[in-house]
Amino acid sequence: MVERSAGGLSVTIVVPAYNEAERLEPEAFLRFAAERAWLRFLFVDDGSSDRSGDLFASMARECPTQ
C-alpha cells in the first residue's frame, strides 16, 4: 500500500506469515525500516502454531512507529 501525506510518501509492506519464527530475521526488518522513516511493515500472522505471533509482538514493542 502506498499513501501520500503532508509529510510525503508512505509505504506499507504487508508480510503474510505462517509458522515463520525460525526463518524470520527480526533484526534485519527492524534495521531496514529504521533507515527508512517512510516505510512500515505489517506482519499478518495466519494462525501460526509456532511463536511467530510472539515474535511480531516483540518487534512492535521494540519499534512501535515502524
Short mmCIF file of C-alpha atoms in Angstrom, two decimals, residues 19-52:
data_model
loop_
_atom_site.label_atom_id
_atom_site.label_comp_id
_atom_site.label_asym_id
_atom_site.label_seq_id
_atom_site.Cartn_x
_atom_site.Cartn_y
_atom_site.Cartn_z
CA ASN A 19 4.98 -20.53 11.18
CA GLU A 20 7.87 -18.27 10.17
CA ALA A 21 9.52 -17.80 13.57
CA GLU A 22 12.52 -19.96 12.69
CA ARG A 23 13.11 -18.33 9.28
CA LEU A 24 12.35 -14.68 10.02
CA GLU A 25 15.19 -12.33 10.95
CA PRO A 26 13.56 -9.56 13.02
CA GLU A 27 16.75 -7.52 13.30
CA ALA A 28 17.01 -7.27 9.52
CA PHE A 29 13.43 -5.96 9.19
CA LEU A 30 13.85 -3.52 12.08
CA ARG A 31 17.16 -2.21 10.76
CA PHE A 32 15.81 -1.85 7.22
CA ALA A 33 12.72 0.05 8.40
CA ALA A 34 14.67 2.24 10.84
CA GLU A 35 16.73 3.56 7.93
CA ARG A 36 13.55 4.46 6.01
CA ALA A 37 11.12 6.60 8.03
CA TRP A 38 8.56 6.41 5.20
CA LEU A 39 8.38 2.60 5.35
CA ARG A 40 6.17 0.40 7.53
CA PHE A 41 5.90 -3.39 7.73
CA LEU A 42 2.58 -5.02 8.54
CA PHE A 43 3.08 -8.65 9.58
CA VAL A 44 -0.05 -10.78 9.34
CA ASP A 45 0.07 -13.97 11.39
CA ASP A 46 -2.23 -16.52 9.80
CA GLY A 47 -2.84 -18.68 12.87
CA SER A 48 0.73 -19.88 13.34
CA SER A 49 1.29 -22.70 15.80
CA ASP A 50 4.87 -21.63 16.49
CA ARG A 51 5.98 -18.45 18.20
CA SER A 52 5.52 -16.18 15.14
#
